[in-house]
Coordinates of C-alpha atoms in Angstrom, one line a residue:
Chain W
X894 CA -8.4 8.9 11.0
X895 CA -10.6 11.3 12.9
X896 CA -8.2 13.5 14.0
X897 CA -7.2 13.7 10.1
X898 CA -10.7 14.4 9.4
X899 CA -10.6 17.4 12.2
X900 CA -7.7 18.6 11.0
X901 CA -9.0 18.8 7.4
X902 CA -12.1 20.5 8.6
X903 CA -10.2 23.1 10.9
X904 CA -8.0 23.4 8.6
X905 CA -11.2 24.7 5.5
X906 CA -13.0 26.4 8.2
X907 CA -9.5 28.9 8.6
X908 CA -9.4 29.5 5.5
X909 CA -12.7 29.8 5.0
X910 CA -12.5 32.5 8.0
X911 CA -9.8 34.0 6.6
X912 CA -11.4 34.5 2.8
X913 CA -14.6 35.9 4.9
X914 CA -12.4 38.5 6.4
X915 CA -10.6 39.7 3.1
X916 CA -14.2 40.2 1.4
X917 CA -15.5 42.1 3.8
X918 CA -12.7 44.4 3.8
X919 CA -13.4 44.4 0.2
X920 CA -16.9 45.0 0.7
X921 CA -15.8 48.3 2.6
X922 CA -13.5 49.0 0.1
X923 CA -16.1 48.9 -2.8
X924 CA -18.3 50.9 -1.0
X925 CA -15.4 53.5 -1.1
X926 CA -15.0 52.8 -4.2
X927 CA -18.2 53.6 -5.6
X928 CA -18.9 56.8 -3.1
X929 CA -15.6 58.2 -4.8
X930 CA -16.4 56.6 -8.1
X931 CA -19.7 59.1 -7.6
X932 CA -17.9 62.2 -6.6
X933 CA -15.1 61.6 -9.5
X934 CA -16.8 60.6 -12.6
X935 CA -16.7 62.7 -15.4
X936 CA -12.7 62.9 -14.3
X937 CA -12.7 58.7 -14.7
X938 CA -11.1 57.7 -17.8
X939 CA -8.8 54.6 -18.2
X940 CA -6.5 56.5 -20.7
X941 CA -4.1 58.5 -18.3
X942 CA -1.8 57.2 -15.8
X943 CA -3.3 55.6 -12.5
X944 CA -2.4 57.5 -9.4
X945 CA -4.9 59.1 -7.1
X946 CA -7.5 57.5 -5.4
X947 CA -10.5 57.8 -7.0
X948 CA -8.4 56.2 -10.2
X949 CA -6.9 53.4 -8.4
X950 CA -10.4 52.7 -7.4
X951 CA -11.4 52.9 -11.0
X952 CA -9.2 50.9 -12.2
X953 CA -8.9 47.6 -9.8
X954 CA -13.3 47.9 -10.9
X955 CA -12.3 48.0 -14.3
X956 CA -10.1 45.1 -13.8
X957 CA -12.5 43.1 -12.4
X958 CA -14.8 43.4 -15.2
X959 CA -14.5 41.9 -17.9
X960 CA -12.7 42.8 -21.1
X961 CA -13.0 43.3 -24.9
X962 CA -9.7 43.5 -25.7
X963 CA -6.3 41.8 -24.2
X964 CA -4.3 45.1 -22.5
X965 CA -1.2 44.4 -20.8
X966 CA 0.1 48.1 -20.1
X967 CA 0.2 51.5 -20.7
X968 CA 3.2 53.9 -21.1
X969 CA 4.0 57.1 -21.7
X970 CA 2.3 60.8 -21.0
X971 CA -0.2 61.5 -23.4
X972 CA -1.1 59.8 -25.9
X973 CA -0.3 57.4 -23.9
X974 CA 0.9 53.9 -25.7
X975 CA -0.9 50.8 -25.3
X976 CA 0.3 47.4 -25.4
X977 CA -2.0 44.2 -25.6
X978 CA -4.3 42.9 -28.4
X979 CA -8.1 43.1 -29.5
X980 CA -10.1 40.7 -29.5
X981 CA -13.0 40.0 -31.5
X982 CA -16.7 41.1 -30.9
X983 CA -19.2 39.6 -31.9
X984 CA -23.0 40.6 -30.9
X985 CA -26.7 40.0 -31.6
X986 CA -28.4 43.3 -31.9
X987 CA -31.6 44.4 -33.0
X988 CA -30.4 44.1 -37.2
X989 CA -28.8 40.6 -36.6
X990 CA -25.4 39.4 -36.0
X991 CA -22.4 41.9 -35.8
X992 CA -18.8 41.3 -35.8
X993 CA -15.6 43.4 -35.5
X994 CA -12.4 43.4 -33.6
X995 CA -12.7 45.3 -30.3
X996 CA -10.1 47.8 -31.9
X997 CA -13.1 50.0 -33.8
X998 CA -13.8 50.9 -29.9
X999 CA -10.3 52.8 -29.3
X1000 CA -9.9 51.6 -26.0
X1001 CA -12.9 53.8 -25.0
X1002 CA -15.2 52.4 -21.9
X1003 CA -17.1 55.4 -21.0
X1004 CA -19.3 55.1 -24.3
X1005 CA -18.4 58.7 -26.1
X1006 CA -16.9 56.6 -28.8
X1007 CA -19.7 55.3 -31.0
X1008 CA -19.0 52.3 -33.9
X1009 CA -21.2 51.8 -36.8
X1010 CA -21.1 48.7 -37.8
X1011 CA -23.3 47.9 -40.7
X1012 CA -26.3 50.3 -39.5
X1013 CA -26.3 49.4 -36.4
X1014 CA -24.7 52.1 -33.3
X1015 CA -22.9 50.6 -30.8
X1016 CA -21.0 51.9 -27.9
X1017 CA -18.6 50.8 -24.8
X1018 CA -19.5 51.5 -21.6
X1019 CA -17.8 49.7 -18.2
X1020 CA -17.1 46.3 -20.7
X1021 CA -20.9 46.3 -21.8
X1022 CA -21.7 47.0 -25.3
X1023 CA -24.4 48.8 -25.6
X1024 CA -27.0 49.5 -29.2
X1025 CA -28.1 52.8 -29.3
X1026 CA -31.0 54.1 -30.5
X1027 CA -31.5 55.8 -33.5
X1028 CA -30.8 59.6 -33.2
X1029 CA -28.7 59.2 -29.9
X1030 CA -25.1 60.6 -30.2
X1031 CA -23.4 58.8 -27.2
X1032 CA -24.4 56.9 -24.0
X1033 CA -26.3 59.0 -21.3
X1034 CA -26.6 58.3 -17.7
X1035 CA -29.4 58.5 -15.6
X1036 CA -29.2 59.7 -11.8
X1037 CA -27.9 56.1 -11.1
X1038 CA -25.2 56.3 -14.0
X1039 CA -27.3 53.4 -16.1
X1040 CA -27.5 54.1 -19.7
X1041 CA -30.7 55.5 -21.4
X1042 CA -31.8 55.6 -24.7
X1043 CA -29.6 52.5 -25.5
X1044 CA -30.3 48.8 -24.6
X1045 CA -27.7 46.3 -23.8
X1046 CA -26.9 43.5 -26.7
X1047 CA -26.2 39.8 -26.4
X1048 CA -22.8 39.9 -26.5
X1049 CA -21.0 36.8 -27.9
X1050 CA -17.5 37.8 -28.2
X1051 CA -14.1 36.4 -27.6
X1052 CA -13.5 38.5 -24.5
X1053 CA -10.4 38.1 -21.8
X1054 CA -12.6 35.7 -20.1
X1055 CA -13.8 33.5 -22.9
X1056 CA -10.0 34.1 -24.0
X1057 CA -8.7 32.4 -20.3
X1058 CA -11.3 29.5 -20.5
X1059 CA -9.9 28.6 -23.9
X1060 CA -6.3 28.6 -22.7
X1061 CA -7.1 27.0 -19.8
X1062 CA -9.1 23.9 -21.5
X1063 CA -6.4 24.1 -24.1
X1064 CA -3.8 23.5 -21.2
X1065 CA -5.7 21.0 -19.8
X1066 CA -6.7 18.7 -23.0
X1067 CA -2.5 18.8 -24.2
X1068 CA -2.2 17.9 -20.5
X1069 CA -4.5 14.8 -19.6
X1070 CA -4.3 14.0 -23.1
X1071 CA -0.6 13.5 -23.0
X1072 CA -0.8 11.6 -19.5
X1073 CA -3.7 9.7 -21.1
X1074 CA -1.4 8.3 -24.4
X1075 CA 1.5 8.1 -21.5
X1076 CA -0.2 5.1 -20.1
X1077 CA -0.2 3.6 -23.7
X1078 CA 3.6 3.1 -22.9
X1079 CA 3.3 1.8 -19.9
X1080 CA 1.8 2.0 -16.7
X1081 CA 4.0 4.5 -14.3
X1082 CA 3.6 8.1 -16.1
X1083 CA 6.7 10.0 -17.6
X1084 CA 7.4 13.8 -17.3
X1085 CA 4.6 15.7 -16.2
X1086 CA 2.3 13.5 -15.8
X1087 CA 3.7 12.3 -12.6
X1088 CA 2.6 16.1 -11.6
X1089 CA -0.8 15.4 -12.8
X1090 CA -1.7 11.7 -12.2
X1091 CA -1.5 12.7 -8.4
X1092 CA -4.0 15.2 -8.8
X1093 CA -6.3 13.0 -10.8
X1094 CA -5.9 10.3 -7.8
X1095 CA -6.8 13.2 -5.3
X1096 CA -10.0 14.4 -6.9
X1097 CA -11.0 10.5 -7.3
X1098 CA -9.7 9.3 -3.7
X1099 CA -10.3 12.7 -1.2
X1100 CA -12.9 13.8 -3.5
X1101 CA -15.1 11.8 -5.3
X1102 CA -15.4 8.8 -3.7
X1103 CA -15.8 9.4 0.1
X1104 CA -18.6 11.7 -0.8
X1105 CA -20.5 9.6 -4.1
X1106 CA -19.9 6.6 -2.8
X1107 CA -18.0 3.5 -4.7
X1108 CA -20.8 2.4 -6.7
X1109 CA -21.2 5.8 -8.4
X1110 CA -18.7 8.0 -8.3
X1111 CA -17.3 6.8 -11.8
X1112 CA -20.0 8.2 -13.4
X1113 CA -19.5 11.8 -12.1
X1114 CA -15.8 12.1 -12.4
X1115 CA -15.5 13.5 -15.6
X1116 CA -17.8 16.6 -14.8
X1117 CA -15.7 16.7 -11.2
X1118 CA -12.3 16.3 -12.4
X1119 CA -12.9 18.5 -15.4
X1120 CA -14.7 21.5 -13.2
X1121 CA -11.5 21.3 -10.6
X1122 CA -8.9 21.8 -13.0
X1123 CA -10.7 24.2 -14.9
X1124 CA -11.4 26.4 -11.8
X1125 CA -8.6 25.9 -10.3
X1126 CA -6.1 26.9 -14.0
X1127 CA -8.5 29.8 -14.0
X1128 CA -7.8 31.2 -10.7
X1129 CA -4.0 30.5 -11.6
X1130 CA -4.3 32.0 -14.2
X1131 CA -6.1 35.6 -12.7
X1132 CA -2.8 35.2 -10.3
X1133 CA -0.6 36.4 -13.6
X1134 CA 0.3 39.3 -14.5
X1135 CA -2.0 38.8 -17.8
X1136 CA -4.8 39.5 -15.5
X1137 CA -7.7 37.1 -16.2
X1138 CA -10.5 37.6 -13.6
X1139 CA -12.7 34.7 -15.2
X1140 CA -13.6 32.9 -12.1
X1141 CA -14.2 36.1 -10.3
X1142 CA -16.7 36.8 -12.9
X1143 CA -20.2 35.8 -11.8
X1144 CA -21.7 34.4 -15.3
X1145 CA -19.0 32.2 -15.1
X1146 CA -19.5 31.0 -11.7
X1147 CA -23.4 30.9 -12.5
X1148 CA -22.7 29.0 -15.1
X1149 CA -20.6 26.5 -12.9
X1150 CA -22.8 26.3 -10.5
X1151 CA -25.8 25.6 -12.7
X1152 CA -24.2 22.0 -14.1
X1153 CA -23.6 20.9 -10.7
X1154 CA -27.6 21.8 -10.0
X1155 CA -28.7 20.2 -13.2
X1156 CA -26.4 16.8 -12.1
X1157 CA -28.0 17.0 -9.0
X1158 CA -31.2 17.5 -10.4
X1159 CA -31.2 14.9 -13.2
X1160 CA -29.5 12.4 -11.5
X1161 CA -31.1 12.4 -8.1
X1162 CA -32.7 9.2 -6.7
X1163 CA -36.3 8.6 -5.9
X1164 CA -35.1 8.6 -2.3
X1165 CA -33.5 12.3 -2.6
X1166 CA -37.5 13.5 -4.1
X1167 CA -39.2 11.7 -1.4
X1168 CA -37.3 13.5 1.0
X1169 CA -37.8 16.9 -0.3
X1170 CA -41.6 16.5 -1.2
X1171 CA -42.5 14.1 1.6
X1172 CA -39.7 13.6 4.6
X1173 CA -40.2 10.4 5.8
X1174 CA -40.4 9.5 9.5
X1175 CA -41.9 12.8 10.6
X1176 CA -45.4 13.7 11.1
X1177 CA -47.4 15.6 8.4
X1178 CA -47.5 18.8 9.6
X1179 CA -43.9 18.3 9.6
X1180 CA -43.8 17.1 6.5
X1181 CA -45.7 19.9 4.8
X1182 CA -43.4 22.8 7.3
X1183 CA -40.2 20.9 5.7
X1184 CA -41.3 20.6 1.9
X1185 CA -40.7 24.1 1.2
X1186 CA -37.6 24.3 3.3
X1187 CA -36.2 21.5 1.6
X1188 CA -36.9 23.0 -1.8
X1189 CA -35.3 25.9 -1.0
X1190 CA -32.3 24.0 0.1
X1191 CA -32.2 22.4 -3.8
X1192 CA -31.1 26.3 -4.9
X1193 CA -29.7 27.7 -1.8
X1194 CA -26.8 24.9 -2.6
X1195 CA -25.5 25.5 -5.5
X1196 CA -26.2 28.9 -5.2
X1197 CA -23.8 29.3 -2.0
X1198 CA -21.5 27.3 -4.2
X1199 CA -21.6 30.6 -7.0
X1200 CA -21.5 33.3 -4.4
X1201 CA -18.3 31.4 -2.3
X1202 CA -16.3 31.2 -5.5
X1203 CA -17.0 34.5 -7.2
X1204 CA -16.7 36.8 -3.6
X1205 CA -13.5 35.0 -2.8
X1206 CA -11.7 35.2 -6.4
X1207 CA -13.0 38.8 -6.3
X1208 CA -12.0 39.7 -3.0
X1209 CA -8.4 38.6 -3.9
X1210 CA -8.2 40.3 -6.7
X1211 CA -9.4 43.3 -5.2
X1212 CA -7.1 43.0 -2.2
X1213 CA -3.9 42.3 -4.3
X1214 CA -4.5 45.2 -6.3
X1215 CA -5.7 47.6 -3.6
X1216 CA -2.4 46.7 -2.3
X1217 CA -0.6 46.7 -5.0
X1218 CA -1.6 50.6 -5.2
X1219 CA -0.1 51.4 -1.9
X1220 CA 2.7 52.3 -3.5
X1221 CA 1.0 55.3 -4.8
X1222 CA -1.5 55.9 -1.9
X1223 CA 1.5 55.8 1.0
X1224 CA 3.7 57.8 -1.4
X1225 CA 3.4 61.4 0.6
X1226 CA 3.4 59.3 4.0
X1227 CA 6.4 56.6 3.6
X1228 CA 8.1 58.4 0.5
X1229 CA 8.7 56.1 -2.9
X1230 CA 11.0 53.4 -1.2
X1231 CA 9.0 53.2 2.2
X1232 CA 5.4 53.0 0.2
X1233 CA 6.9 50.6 -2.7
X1234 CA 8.1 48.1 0.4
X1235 CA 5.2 47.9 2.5
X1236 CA 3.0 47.6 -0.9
X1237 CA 5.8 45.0 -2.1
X1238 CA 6.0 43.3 1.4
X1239 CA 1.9 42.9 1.6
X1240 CA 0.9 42.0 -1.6
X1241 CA 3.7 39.0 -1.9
X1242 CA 2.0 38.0 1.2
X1243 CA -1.6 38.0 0.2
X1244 CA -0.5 36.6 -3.3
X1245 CA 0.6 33.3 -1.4
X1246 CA -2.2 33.4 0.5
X1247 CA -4.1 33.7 -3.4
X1248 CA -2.3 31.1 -4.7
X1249 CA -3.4 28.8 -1.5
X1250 CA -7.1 30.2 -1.8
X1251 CA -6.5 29.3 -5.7
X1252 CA -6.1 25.6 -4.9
X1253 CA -8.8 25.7 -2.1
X1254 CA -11.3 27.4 -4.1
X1255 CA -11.3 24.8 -6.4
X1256 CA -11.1 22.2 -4.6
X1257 CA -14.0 23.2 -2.3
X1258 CA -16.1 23.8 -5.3
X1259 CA -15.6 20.3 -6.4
X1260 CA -15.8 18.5 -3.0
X1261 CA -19.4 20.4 -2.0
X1262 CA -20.7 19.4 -5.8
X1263 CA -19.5 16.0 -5.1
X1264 CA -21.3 16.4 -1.8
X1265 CA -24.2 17.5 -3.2
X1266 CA -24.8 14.7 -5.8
X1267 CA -23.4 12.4 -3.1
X1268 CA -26.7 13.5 -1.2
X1269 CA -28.7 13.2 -4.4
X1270 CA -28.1 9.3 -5.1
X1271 CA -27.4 8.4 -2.1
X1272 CA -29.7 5.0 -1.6
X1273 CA -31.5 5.2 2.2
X1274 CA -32.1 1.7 2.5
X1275 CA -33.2 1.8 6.0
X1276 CA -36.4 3.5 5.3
Chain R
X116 CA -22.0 46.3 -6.6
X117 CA -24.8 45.2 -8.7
X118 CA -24.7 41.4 -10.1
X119 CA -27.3 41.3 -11.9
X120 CA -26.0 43.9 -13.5
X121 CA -23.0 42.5 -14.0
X122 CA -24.1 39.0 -15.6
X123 CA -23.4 38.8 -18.9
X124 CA -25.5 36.4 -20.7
X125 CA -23.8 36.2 -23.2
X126 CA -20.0 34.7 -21.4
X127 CA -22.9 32.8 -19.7
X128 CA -24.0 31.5 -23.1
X129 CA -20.4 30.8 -24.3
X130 CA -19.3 29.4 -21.0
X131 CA -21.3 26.5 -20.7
X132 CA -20.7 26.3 -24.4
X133 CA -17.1 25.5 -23.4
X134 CA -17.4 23.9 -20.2
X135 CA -19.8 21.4 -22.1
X136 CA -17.7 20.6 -24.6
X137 CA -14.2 20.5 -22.4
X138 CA -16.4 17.4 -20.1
X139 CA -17.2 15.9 -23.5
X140 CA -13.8 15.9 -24.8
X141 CA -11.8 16.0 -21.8
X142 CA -14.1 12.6 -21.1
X143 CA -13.1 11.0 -24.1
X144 CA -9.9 12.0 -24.4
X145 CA -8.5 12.3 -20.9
X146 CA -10.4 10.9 -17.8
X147 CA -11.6 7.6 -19.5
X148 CA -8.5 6.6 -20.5
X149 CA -6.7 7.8 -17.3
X150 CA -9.2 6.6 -14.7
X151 CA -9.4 3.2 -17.0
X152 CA -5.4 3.3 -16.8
X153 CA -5.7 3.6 -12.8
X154 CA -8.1 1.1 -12.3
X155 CA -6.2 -1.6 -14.7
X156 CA -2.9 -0.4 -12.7
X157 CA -4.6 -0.4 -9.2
X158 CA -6.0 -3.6 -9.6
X159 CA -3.0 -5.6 -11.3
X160 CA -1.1 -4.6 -7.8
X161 CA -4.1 -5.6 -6.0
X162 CA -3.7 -8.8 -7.8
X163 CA -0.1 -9.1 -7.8
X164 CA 0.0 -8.4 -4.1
X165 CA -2.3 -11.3 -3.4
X166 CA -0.6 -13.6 -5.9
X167 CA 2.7 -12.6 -4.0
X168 CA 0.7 -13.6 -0.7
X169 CA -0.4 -16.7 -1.9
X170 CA 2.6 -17.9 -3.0
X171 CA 3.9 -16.8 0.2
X172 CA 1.3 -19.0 1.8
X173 CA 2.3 -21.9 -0.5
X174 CA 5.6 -21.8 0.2
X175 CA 4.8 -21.9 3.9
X176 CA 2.4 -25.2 3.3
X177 CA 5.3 -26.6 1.2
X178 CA 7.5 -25.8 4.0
X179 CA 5.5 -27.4 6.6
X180 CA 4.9 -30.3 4.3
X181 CA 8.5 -31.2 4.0
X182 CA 9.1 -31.2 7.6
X183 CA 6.7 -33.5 7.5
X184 CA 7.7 -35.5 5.1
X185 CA 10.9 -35.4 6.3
X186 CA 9.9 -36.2 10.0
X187 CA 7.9 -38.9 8.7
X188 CA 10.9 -40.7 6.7
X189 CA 13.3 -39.6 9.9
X190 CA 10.4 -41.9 12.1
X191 CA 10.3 -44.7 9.9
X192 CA 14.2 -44.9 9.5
X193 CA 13.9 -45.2 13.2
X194 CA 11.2 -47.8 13.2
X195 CA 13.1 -49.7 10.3
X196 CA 16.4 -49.3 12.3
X197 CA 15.3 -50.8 15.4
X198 CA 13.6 -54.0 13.5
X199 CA 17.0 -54.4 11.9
X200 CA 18.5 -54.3 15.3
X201 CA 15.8 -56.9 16.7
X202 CA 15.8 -59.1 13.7
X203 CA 19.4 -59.4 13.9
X204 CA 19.3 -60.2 17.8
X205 CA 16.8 -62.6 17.3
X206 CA 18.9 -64.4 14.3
X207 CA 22.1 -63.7 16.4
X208 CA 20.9 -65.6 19.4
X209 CA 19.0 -68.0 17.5
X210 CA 21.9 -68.9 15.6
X211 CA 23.3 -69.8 18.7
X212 CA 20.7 -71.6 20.0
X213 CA 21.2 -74.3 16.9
X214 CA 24.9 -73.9 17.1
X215 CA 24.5 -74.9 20.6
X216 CA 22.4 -77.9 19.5
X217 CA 24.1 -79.2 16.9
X218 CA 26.8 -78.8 18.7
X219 CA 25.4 -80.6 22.3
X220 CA 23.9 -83.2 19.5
X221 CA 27.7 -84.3 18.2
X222 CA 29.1 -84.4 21.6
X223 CA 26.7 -86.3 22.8
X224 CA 26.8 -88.4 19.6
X225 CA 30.8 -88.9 20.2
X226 CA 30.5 -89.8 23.9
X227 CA 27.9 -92.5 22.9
X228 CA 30.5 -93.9 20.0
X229 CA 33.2 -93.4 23.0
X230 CA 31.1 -95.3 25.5
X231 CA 30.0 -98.0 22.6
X232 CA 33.8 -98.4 21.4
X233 CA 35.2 -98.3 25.1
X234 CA 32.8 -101.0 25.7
X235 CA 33.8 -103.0 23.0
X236 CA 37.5 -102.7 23.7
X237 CA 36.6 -104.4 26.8
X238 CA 34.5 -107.1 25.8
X239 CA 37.8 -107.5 22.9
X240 CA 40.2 -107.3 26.0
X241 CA 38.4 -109.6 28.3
X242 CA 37.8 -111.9 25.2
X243 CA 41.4 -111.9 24.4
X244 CA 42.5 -111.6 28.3
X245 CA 40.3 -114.9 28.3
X246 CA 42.1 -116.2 25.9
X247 CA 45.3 -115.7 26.7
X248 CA 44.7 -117.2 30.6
X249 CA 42.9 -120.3 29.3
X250 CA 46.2 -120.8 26.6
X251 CA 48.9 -119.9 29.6
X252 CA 46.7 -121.8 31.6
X253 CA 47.1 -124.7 28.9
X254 CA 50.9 -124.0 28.4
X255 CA 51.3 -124.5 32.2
X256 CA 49.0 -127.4 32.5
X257 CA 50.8 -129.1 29.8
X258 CA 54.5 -128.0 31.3
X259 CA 53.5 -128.8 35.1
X260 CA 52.6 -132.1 34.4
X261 CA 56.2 -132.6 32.4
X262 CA 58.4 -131.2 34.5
X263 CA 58.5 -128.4 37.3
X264 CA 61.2 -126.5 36.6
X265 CA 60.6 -126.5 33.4
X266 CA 56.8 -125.5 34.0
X267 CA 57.8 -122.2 36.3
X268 CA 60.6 -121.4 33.6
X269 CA 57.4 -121.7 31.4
X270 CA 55.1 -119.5 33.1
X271 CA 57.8 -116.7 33.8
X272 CA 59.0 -117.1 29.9
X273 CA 55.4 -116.6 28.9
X274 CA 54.8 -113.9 31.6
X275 CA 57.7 -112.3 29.7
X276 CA 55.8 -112.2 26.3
X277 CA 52.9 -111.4 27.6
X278 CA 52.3 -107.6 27.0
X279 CA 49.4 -106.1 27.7
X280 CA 48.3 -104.2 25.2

């Protein structure tokens, strides 16, 4: 049982290694990114095809942004043909709600192309829309490339993101619902629900209750249960060729994370308060040193809990397409078969490493929440 | 990269629109009746397991209690066996305890009729033997004073018919 328990915890602590590793390669990468980003600017545009460096860059950062419309790929020399879908856009600007399919903006993110949509002057620039002020022609920079004259707008819209999160809760309610109305039958599940029921049991057995405790965990399963398979479609889902980065997308994991804090919060027993505000069994001056410690400790969690899923869904992302663009970069040094191999050979590799880290992610995100409210009702009946 | 610059508060906004709605529905509609399913299934194995156990245990105590029952009515078969074979001794030998009374009863019986007749036939044989002396006796007395050729030729004549009987 213990050497289980080692194993498990060797076991996350790899591959927690081996996601640390991968960012900060990423981390270097982005710097690079941006220095060449600086250097190549005006020459950025998503339109052409994707080959040098400062492009590549470009586009993996443009990738992992969010989007306003659905693109799935480009062909041709110019014009160059796009295929994928808009989506709608809807925002709150300064005159009240506008909405229009992302199509008005032409594919345009550099925010030269300006809509008017019912008096109100909106533009595109790096998937933020942007409402310009009256007598401004297009978006400006400043020295640090952020907009002037034009003020960002509450933007509601169906994007690729809020696009993923609705497939991926469609997939899951036809899914659990199905298993669900499968036990109306009888009690072994048919099809795939003998997939899912496993995974149900896993959350409630490995997850859940070793960390709740038996008493309570019931009550928390359906935020646990739900947040795991939603994380863990998503991430699936940004391994596709479709593209989604929604879990690599910090509102989202913001968002995430804030549920698990409110649970904690809201849920917490008079024992969890009394040991943040007042530790018991120390002395005062103790006790007054540890309050604000432990009351940084009620954010630091579930904001390590953001930070670890957005940097490691990133940093894959990044990594798969950084090597996925080896085949452009080697090109002069390994010629078109030599550069397409090593860029085919690698990224396979990291993508089963992704689709590992998919699962993990996931699953770490729901085992440290269950943790955490584990902590927060936990009874301490020997004080 | 700059994260506050890119947060976009308004996925943010629409995101835990969603997520809020997929716990509520995917509550309702999924993990209640799943997790209830589970817990119904978990525990009718739990129960079936132990009713399978107990029975089990039953059968064992049923078990025992035969060989008991069955060692018990073995013992007394024995116990009844061995009175039959006493009480059948005891009639056997006395049987022939009485046998040998009744019969030492009749033999003694006939030896005293034997002894009683014998001693009658005696007294009858000496009475007759009597008799018959004091009548040759007479018969000679009567022929010896007549004549005493004539009274030997008696006595042998009547020695002659005399048979002893």
């Amino acid at each position: 049982m213990i050497a289980q328990q080692f194993k498990k915890y060797l076991f996350t602590l790899v591959f927690s290694l081996v996601s640390t590793l991968i960012f900060s390669n990423t981390a270097s990468l982005e710097k690079v990114a941006q220095h060449e980003e600086i250097e190549g600017h005006s020459s950025t545009s998503h339109e052409g095809a994707v080959e040098s460096r400062s492009e590549i860059d470009a586009y993996s950062k443009h990738h992992l942004a969010d989007s306003h419309d659905f693109h799935l790929f480009s062909y041709g020399t110019e014009p160059r043909h796009h295929v994928g879908f808009s989506l709608p856009v809807i925002v709150w600007t300064s005159k009240g709600l506008r909405t229009f399919l992302s199509s008005k903006f032409h594919h345009n993110d550099d925010g030269t192309h300006v809509v008017d949509v019912n008096g109100v002057k909106l533009a595109k620039y790096h998937s933020k829309i942007y409402e310009l002020e009256s007598g401004v022609a297009s978006v400006v920079l400043d020295a640090e490339h952020h907009p002037v004259a034009a003020h960002k707008v509450l933007d509601f819209s169906i994007t690729k993101s809020v696009l993923g999160m609705l497939v991926a809760s469609l997939l899951m309610l036809l899914g659990f619902s199905s298993l669900a109305r499968g036990y109306k039958k009888g009690a072994i599940p048919t099809g795939f629900g003998r997939v899912l029921e496993p995974l149900v049991i896993y959350v409630r057995d490995e997850i859940a209750r070793p960390n709740i405790g038996e008493k309570k965990y019931r009550k928390y399963m359906g935020f646990l249960l739900t947040v795991f398979f939603f994380i863990w479609i998503l991430n699936l889902l940004g391994l596709t060729p479709f593209g989604f980065n929604v879990t690599g997308n910090i509102a989202v994991t913001v968002c995430l994370a804030l549920f698990t804090f409110l649970i904690t919060t809201f849920t917490a027993s008079k024992d969890y308060w009394k040991h943040i505000f007042w530790m018991p069994g120390v002395p005062v001056p103790m006790k007054i040193v540890l309050m604000p410690i432990e009351i940084l400790g009620m954010f630091t969690k579930p904001f390590s809990l953001l930070i670890r899923l957005f940097a490691n869904i990133t940093a894959g992302h990044a990594v798969v397409m950084g090597l996925i663009a080896v085949t452009y970069t080697a090109r002069e040094a390994l010629g078109v078969p030599g550069s397409f191999g090593v860029s085919f050979l690698l990224t396979l590799f990291i993508s089963l490493i992704e689709l590992l880290v998919a699962f993990l992610q996931a699953f770490i995100f729901t085992m440290l929440s269950s943790l955490f409210i584990g902590m927060a009702v936990e009874e301490h009946d020997h004080h | 990269m700059n994260l506050l610059h890119d947060f976009s508060p308004g996925l943010f906004i629409i995101q835990a629109i969603i997520l809020l709605v997929l716990i509520v529905l995917m509550r309702k509609f999924a993990w209640k009746p799943i997790l209830d399913s589970l817990n119904s299934r978990e525990e009718g194995i739990k129960e079936a397991l132990d009713a399978a156990e107990n029975a089990k245990k039953e059968l064992q105590n049923l078990n025992a209690e035969n060989e008991r029952i069955l060692n018990e009515a073995r013992a007394e078969r024995d116990t009844m066996l061995k009175e039959a074979r006493e009480m059948k001794s005891t009639m056997i030998s006395s049987a022939k305890e009485e046998a040998q009374a009744e019969a030492d009863k009749v033999i003694r019986q006939a030896q005293e009729a034997i002894v009683a007749e014998k001693k009658s036939a005696i007294v009858d044989l000496k009475n007759q033997v009597a008799g018959i002396s004091l009548e040759i006796a007479e018969k000679v007395m009567k022929t010896e004073l007549a004549d005493k050729n004539k009274q030997l030729a008696l006595v042998s004549t009547m020695l002659k018919d005399v048979t002893l009987n």
